[in-house]
XYZ file of C-alpha atoms in Angstrom:
490
model
C -15.102 25.497 1.062
C -15.640 25.618 4.821
C -12.376 25.729 6.743
C -12.070 22.901 9.233
C -10.939 23.779 12.723
C -10.024 21.897 15.852
C -12.538 21.597 18.676
C -9.814 21.529 21.303
C -6.099 22.403 21.473
C -3.683 19.767 20.177
C -2.245 19.268 23.658
C -5.699 18.372 24.979
C -6.266 15.978 22.086
C -3.013 14.211 22.972
C -3.982 14.010 26.662
C -7.372 12.479 25.861
C -5.815 10.041 23.417
C -3.239 8.934 25.983
C -6.004 8.452 28.546
C -8.684 6.702 26.492
C -7.048 5.115 23.419
C -5.141 1.856 23.771
C -1.362 2.312 23.667
C -1.041 -0.339 20.975
C -2.953 2.000 18.623
C 0.069 3.839 17.280
C 0.330 7.132 15.429
C 2.516 8.273 12.579
C 5.352 10.527 13.813
C 4.929 9.500 17.451
C 7.492 11.979 18.808
C 5.621 14.877 17.210
C 2.285 13.597 15.871
C 0.338 15.500 13.270
C -3.159 16.687 14.009
C -4.901 16.595 10.644
C -8.227 18.445 10.453
C -8.916 18.562 6.711
C -8.023 16.847 3.468
C -8.458 17.812 -0.166
C -7.154 15.908 -3.161
C -3.558 14.878 -2.508
C -3.141 17.273 0.418
C -3.882 17.226 4.150
C -3.988 20.202 6.495
C -3.149 20.442 10.187
C -4.884 22.499 12.862
C -2.708 25.515 12.059
C -3.544 25.414 8.359
C -0.194 23.985 7.225
C -0.501 21.917 4.037
C 1.161 18.521 3.650
C 1.614 16.575 0.421
C 0.218 13.113 1.076
C 2.408 10.431 -0.504
C 1.247 7.510 1.629
C -2.540 7.540 1.760
C -3.754 4.754 -0.496
C -7.039 4.885 1.450
C -8.052 8.221 -0.115
C -7.740 6.558 -3.508
C -9.347 9.232 -5.704
C -8.198 12.072 -3.439
C -9.295 13.275 -0.042
C -12.930 14.423 0.075
C -13.556 14.001 -3.642
C -16.746 16.035 -4.252
C -18.485 13.324 -6.306
C -17.808 10.696 -3.653
C -18.906 13.032 -0.863
C -22.088 13.903 -2.748
C -22.961 10.256 -3.411
C -22.479 9.276 0.229
C -24.319 12.328 1.560
C -27.279 11.797 -0.773
C -27.639 8.128 0.115
C -27.143 8.716 3.840
C -29.968 11.271 3.741
C -32.188 8.773 1.900
C -31.615 5.330 3.420
C -28.983 3.513 5.457
C -29.892 -0.016 6.474
C -28.601 -3.574 6.307
C -28.189 -5.571 3.119
C -31.124 -7.976 3.579
C -33.418 -5.725 1.584
C -33.229 -5.308 -2.169
C -31.269 -2.224 -3.163
C -29.984 -1.035 -6.530
C -26.650 0.316 -5.224
C -25.685 -3.157 -3.960
C -26.338 -5.056 -7.172
C -24.848 -2.284 -9.319
C -21.673 -2.337 -7.230
C -21.426 -6.116 -7.580
C -22.025 -5.884 -11.309
C -19.299 -3.255 -11.764
C -16.772 -5.257 -9.732
C -17.549 -8.418 -11.673
C -17.226 -6.616 -15.009
C -13.775 -5.390 -14.019
C -12.610 -8.890 -13.056
C -11.151 -11.377 -15.550
C -12.171 -14.976 -16.002
C -15.095 -16.390 -14.055
C -14.781 -14.070 -11.033
C -18.398 -12.994 -10.842
C -19.891 -13.576 -7.367
C -19.476 -10.907 -4.665
C -19.715 -10.803 -0.895
C -19.596 -7.367 0.731
C -17.787 -6.641 3.994
C -16.544 -3.660 5.980
C -12.760 -4.001 5.733
C -9.823 -5.822 4.210
C -9.468 -7.877 7.382
C -13.034 -9.110 7.034
C -12.521 -9.752 3.328
C -9.481 -11.963 3.902
C -11.175 -13.737 6.796
C -14.114 -14.586 4.539
C -11.796 -15.616 1.701
C -10.223 -18.211 3.998
C -13.675 -19.539 4.893
C -14.584 -19.859 1.231
C -11.343 -21.670 0.408
C -11.629 -24.084 3.309
C -15.234 -24.940 2.598
C -14.559 -25.474 -1.105
C -11.503 -27.712 -0.587
C -12.468 -29.398 2.674
C -8.987 -28.551 3.953
C -7.594 -26.154 6.520
C -3.901 -25.476 5.879
C -2.730 -22.222 4.286
C 0.463 -21.077 2.578
C 1.350 -17.426 3.070
C 4.413 -15.312 2.261
C 6.979 -14.119 4.751
C 6.431 -10.491 5.850
C 2.837 -10.578 4.543
C 0.067 -8.602 6.211
C -3.562 -9.617 5.630
C -5.427 -7.898 8.462
C -6.000 -7.601 12.185
C -8.737 -10.114 13.065
C -7.589 -13.389 14.606
C -7.971 -15.602 11.526
C -5.836 -13.374 9.314
C -3.343 -12.482 12.033
C -2.583 -16.212 11.945
C -1.485 -15.887 8.291
C 0.328 -12.547 8.657
C 4.042 -13.024 9.473
C 4.317 -9.215 9.473
C 2.399 -9.437 12.759
C 3.106 -12.803 14.361
C 6.877 -12.495 13.864
C 7.012 -9.340 15.950
C 8.289 -9.525 19.547
C 5.305 -10.481 21.662
C 3.366 -11.876 18.711
C 1.506 -15.171 18.976
C 3.373 -18.217 17.645
C 2.723 -19.297 14.071
C -0.044 -21.919 13.989
C 0.911 -25.372 12.732
C -1.599 -25.159 9.881
C 0.162 -22.093 8.448
C 3.155 -22.560 6.134
C 5.389 -19.587 5.322
C 7.106 -19.323 1.954
C 9.942 -16.824 1.382
C 8.880 -13.425 0.108
C 9.877 -13.238 -3.600
C 12.235 -10.321 -2.995
C 15.071 -10.469 -5.514
C 17.001 -7.605 -3.904
C 17.426 -8.685 -0.286
C 15.416 -11.912 -0.080
C 16.510 -15.541 0.075
C 17.394 -15.548 -3.629
C 19.068 -12.279 -4.623
C 19.695 -11.257 -8.215
C 23.327 -10.394 -7.385
C 24.034 -13.979 -6.304
C 23.095 -15.608 -9.623
C 24.147 -15.234 -13.274
C 22.066 -13.009 -15.540
C 19.099 -14.888 -16.911
C 18.610 -17.082 -13.843
C 14.906 -17.788 -13.317
C 14.511 -16.392 -9.809
C 10.752 -16.781 -10.108
C 11.283 -20.538 -10.395
C 13.582 -20.606 -7.358
C 10.975 -18.862 -5.242
C 8.136 -20.964 -6.690
C 10.086 -24.114 -5.786
C 9.871 -23.022 -2.150
C 6.073 -23.092 -2.385
C 6.187 -26.489 -4.094
C 8.223 -27.883 -1.208
C 5.589 -26.690 1.269
C 2.862 -28.303 -0.818
C 4.792 -31.567 -0.918
C 5.307 -31.584 2.861
C 1.669 -30.864 3.770
C 0.235 -34.082 5.223
C -3.443 -33.105 4.876
C -3.204 -30.923 1.790
C -3.338 -27.128 1.488
C -6.627 -25.267 1.248
C -5.228 -22.010 -0.108
C -2.237 -19.975 -1.138
C -2.760 -16.299 -0.265
C -0.548 -13.424 -1.322
C -0.713 -9.697 -1.851
C -0.323 -9.108 -5.578
C 2.393 -6.612 -4.633
C 3.643 -6.882 -1.077
C 3.364 -3.487 0.574
C 4.198 -3.851 4.273
C 6.939 -6.256 3.224
C 8.745 -3.404 1.477
C 7.018 -2.610 -1.853
C 8.022 -5.935 -3.373
C 7.634 -6.629 -7.094
C 7.684 -10.429 -7.625
C 9.942 -11.772 -10.396
C 8.450 -12.689 -13.764
C 6.693 -16.028 -13.863
C 6.548 -16.464 -10.089
C 2.796 -16.271 -9.607
C 2.051 -18.350 -12.703
C 4.242 -21.176 -11.442
C 2.863 -20.959 -7.908
C -0.774 -20.877 -9.012
C -0.228 -23.905 -11.248
C 1.385 -25.834 -8.396
C -1.283 -24.925 -5.847
C -4.148 -25.891 -8.159
C -2.439 -29.143 -9.131
C -2.253 -29.940 -5.408
C -5.985 -29.279 -4.992
C -5.789 -25.844 -3.355
C -7.275 -22.500 -4.346
C -5.524 -19.178 -4.896
C -6.358 -15.910 -3.149
C -5.128 -12.525 -4.405
C -5.116 -9.814 -1.751
C -5.692 -6.540 -3.642
C -6.609 -4.536 -0.535
C -3.739 -2.061 -0.894
C -2.914 -2.191 -4.594
C -6.131 -2.618 -6.580
C -8.384 -0.231 -8.513
C -5.866 0.973 -11.094
C -2.998 1.917 -8.794
C -0.377 0.076 -10.840
C -1.327 2.008 -13.978
C -0.945 -0.761 -16.549
C -3.958 -2.720 -15.268
C -6.945 -2.302 -12.960
C -5.818 -5.147 -10.701
C -2.223 -5.767 -9.648
C -2.431 -9.524 -10.301
C -3.213 -9.010 -13.998
C 0.333 -8.275 -15.272
C 1.377 -11.684 -13.933
C -0.932 -13.425 -16.405
C -2.972 -15.116 -13.665
C -6.626 -15.305 -12.683
C -7.087 -16.020 -8.956
C -9.901 -18.145 -7.570
C -10.712 -15.501 -4.962
C -9.920 -11.771 -4.896
C -10.205 -9.499 -1.851
C -10.591 -5.724 -2.096
C -11.145 -2.905 0.408
C -9.418 0.393 1.411
C -9.421 2.336 -1.909
C -12.869 1.018 -2.756
C -14.520 3.444 -0.327
C -12.013 6.320 -0.476
C -11.870 6.253 3.309
C -15.334 4.817 3.935
C -15.244 1.293 5.461
C -16.254 -1.019 2.634
C -14.687 -4.085 1.074
C -15.582 -7.155 -0.944
C -14.669 -10.724 -1.807
C -15.089 -11.738 -5.453
C -15.003 -15.397 -6.415
C -16.271 -17.973 -8.901
C -19.789 -19.463 -8.983
C -18.321 -22.877 -8.123
C -16.681 -21.679 -4.908
C -19.747 -19.615 -4.005
C -21.908 -22.696 -4.470
C -19.675 -24.727 -2.140
C -20.072 -22.012 0.496
C -23.840 -21.921 0.089
C -24.021 -25.721 0.354
C -23.176 -25.525 4.056
C -26.683 -24.206 4.670
C -25.208 -21.569 6.991
C -26.413 -18.079 6.123
C -23.705 -15.491 5.589
C -24.932 -12.243 7.103
C -22.920 -9.051 7.547
C -25.117 -6.270 8.911
C -23.344 -3.369 7.256
C -21.454 -5.165 4.505
C -23.082 -3.923 1.318
C -25.304 -1.339 2.973
C -26.705 1.320 0.596
C -24.362 4.110 1.751
C -21.210 2.009 1.401
C -22.218 0.778 -2.031
C -23.204 4.264 -3.220
C -19.743 5.490 -2.217
C -17.967 2.525 -3.829
C -19.939 3.056 -7.044
C -18.938 6.731 -7.039
C -15.271 5.839 -6.521
C -15.243 3.452 -9.473
C -17.023 6.017 -11.664
C -14.463 8.679 -10.751
C -11.558 6.330 -11.556
C -13.006 5.828 -15.017
C -14.286 9.352 -15.714
C -11.104 11.090 -14.567
C -8.864 8.438 -16.142
C -6.990 7.967 -12.904
C -5.531 4.625 -13.940
C -4.001 6.381 -16.935
C -2.725 9.112 -14.603
C -1.114 6.479 -12.378
C 0.613 4.995 -15.405
C 1.907 8.310 -16.747
C 2.906 9.955 -13.473
C 4.135 6.668 -12.029
C 6.509 6.076 -14.925
C 7.929 9.551 -14.524
C 8.242 9.178 -10.746
C 9.926 5.790 -11.013
C 12.295 6.893 -13.766
C 13.391 9.955 -11.814
C 13.605 8.047 -8.528
C 15.939 5.494 -10.096
C 18.356 8.307 -10.806
C 18.793 8.641 -7.032
C 20.835 5.430 -6.993
C 23.459 7.093 -9.199
C 23.675 10.100 -6.891
C 23.497 8.659 -3.383
C 25.239 5.608 -1.926
C 22.369 5.278 0.542
C 19.968 4.300 -2.249
C 20.268 0.590 -2.900
C 17.190 -0.241 -4.958
C 14.249 1.614 -6.468
C 11.253 -0.436 -7.610
C 7.600 -0.023 -8.348
C 4.803 0.248 -10.852
C 2.327 3.073 -11.280
C 1.784 4.936 -8.029
C 3.326 2.145 -5.959
C 7.026 2.880 -5.401
C 9.651 1.795 -2.898
C 13.108 3.301 -2.338
C 15.313 0.927 -0.342
C 18.082 2.546 1.662
C 21.224 0.572 2.464
C 24.284 1.186 4.594
C 26.482 -0.949 2.340
C 25.641 -1.563 -1.315
C 27.883 -4.594 -1.693
C 26.376 -6.433 1.246
C 22.993 -4.731 0.888
C 22.817 -3.964 4.593
C 19.644 -2.084 5.620
C 19.941 1.601 6.542
C 17.057 1.635 8.993
C 18.037 4.790 10.885
C 18.530 6.667 7.649
C 15.079 5.673 6.407
C 13.492 6.849 9.628
C 15.423 10.113 9.383
C 14.213 10.642 5.818
C 10.594 10.089 6.859
C 10.921 12.586 9.699
C 12.806 15.199 7.691
C 10.391 14.988 4.767
C 7.619 15.902 7.182
C 9.450 18.503 9.241
C 11.390 20.366 6.564
C 9.364 19.741 3.415
C 5.842 18.985 4.645
C 5.702 15.816 2.614
C 4.302 12.667 4.191
C 6.010 9.362 3.408
C 6.478 6.216 5.483
C 9.019 3.435 5.834
C 8.432 -0.304 5.913
C 9.919 -3.668 5.066
C 11.410 -6.367 7.305
C 14.125 -3.939 8.429
C 12.021 -0.779 8.101
C 14.476 0.633 5.554
C 12.202 1.087 2.522
C 10.743 4.548 1.916
C 7.359 3.807 0.406
C 4.961 5.846 -1.694
C 1.295 5.049 -2.352
C -0.241 8.504 -2.872
C -3.817 9.318 -3.885
C -4.410 8.644 -7.568
C -4.721 12.364 -8.313
C -0.961 12.718 -7.680
C 0.585 14.834 -10.448
C 3.964 15.164 -12.171
C 4.450 18.433 -10.258
C 3.838 16.538 -7.025
C 6.427 13.997 -8.143
C 8.920 16.801 -8.749
C 8.208 18.204 -5.290
C 8.844 14.790 -3.734
C 12.020 14.233 -5.755
C 13.412 17.608 -4.866
C 12.718 17.043 -1.183
C 14.150 13.540 -0.953
C 17.335 14.733 -2.680
C 17.682 17.371 0.013
C 17.133 14.741 2.716
C 19.664 12.325 1.239
C 22.204 15.117 0.729
C 21.741 16.143 4.352
C 22.201 12.580 5.600
C 25.336 12.026 3.543
C 26.803 15.242 4.933
C 25.956 14.041 8.436
C 27.630 10.716 7.765
C 30.761 12.425 6.536
C 30.896 14.518 9.701
C 30.360 11.604 12.029
C 29.879 8.094 10.665
C 29.268 6.709 14.126
C 26.551 9.143 15.207
C 22.877 8.603 14.459
C 21.462 11.072 11.912
C 19.870 14.110 13.492
C 17.021 16.048 11.943
C 17.643 19.752 11.503
C 15.090 22.202 10.195
C 17.396 24.138 7.874
C 17.474 22.914 4.255
C 20.857 22.139 2.740
C 22.156 22.767 -0.770
C 21.423 20.141 -3.392
C 23.735 19.764 -6.386
C 21.909 18.024 -9.201
C 20.624 18.908 -12.711
C 17.096 19.028 -11.320
C 18.183 21.385 -8.577
C 20.856 23.608 -10.072
C 21.912 26.343 -7.688
C 20.781 24.608 -4.519
C 17.608 24.490 -2.551
C 17.132 28.218 -2.117
C 17.104 28.896 -5.869
C 14.426 28.209 -8.486
C 14.794 24.666 -9.826
C 14.741 24.237 -13.630
C 12.213 21.397 -13.538
C 11.077 20.399 -16.999
C 7.476 19.962 -15.938
C 5.932 23.241 -14.906
C 9.052 25.269 -14.039
C 7.994 25.317 -10.389
C 9.701 27.976 -8.215
C 11.110 25.997 -5.299
C 12.233 29.135 -3.481
C 8.537 29.848 -2.916
C 8.053 26.296 -1.740
C 10.864 26.451 0.777
C 9.793 29.838 2.116
C 6.279 28.503 2.591
C 7.520 25.809 4.931
């Protein structure tokens, strides 16, 4: 493998970025940004050769620079790259594979370049099919950065300086049973929280004077804090929306293609079949490609306008060759099965954190989609935003593990690693986050009023998975990894 190198010093890269890149284009770790020059599998490397475990990059779905994906893209790029108005086998094969992996009558594809474009087109399809314009979205949802989907993304328009919510957009509460409008701790065991949240959507449907064109939701809300909707929620909502004459849109941009382990698509465990599904990010493993999949009936309504849908690069041969390679790799390397197996282990072990650390309020997830919510007070479930930010920074600085935080209060440590993530990687993450949480609790004991500071010296961790502390080998059941080597390497 050829070692990647930087073409200019990091300081010069920062200067040029500050001069020529818009300030609203933000970086991870803004106080000390990483300069990544190479990726391989579940790892990324900076300009000095330091290796980082990537726990957040759902874009590199089958692993950074997967050789089969690289080869497919390189071969097609060297053969033909043009627009999609010529016949090409890669395009129709990609559509066929997507359709075969969809349930129900989802069989017609439109190819685009991004998730934003996919959701924009999905809205057009829904509005043309229903003859309506209004949309119901979920609070804290993010559906993209173009104007049409910014309008239905409270994650964006609720920020200071964001544009006001349009009148045709109706926002239903996010079905978060931990810190949402209806919390599990506020109701007796057995209460149907899915019904309570679905009733909120029904009320919006009832109040809509012109009728709703579509209900759109991420199958699992990511930017909203790794939210797992309660059982029955989507079934009840879909039934209500269809009864009212609207269509349903499942945004699978961040969570599709086997990430949840149990199923290929994250909407499937809910026992629903959407009218429109949008996919992107993981589909190209970093290459800009996405798609909208819908029913023949909705596609026919769109075609009946007589307006040609043309996307120059949507469905071009290179993009489709890469997408086909990604889907082959998922199947051949059984990455959905890996997500199920490793994800169950990761989630099970992460839930143990709540018994060890008062900071950990809730741990939730499925497959390789996990959120760890940090709270300052378990009884009141108050968000520990500063602690979450400190964990993210310390994981990078001390352990060279990349995680991020999100949610309405930015207090949820989230993991969406490449699908090649292993049990040993999970152990490495678990060991590191225990060290971070131990460090923060020690800091709180020393000064409860002071903000957590990030030091570069690891602290001792007392736990069965880390007997003897961080500078001793950890008796991990999977692989007996020597963590003293790990710590010395960082």
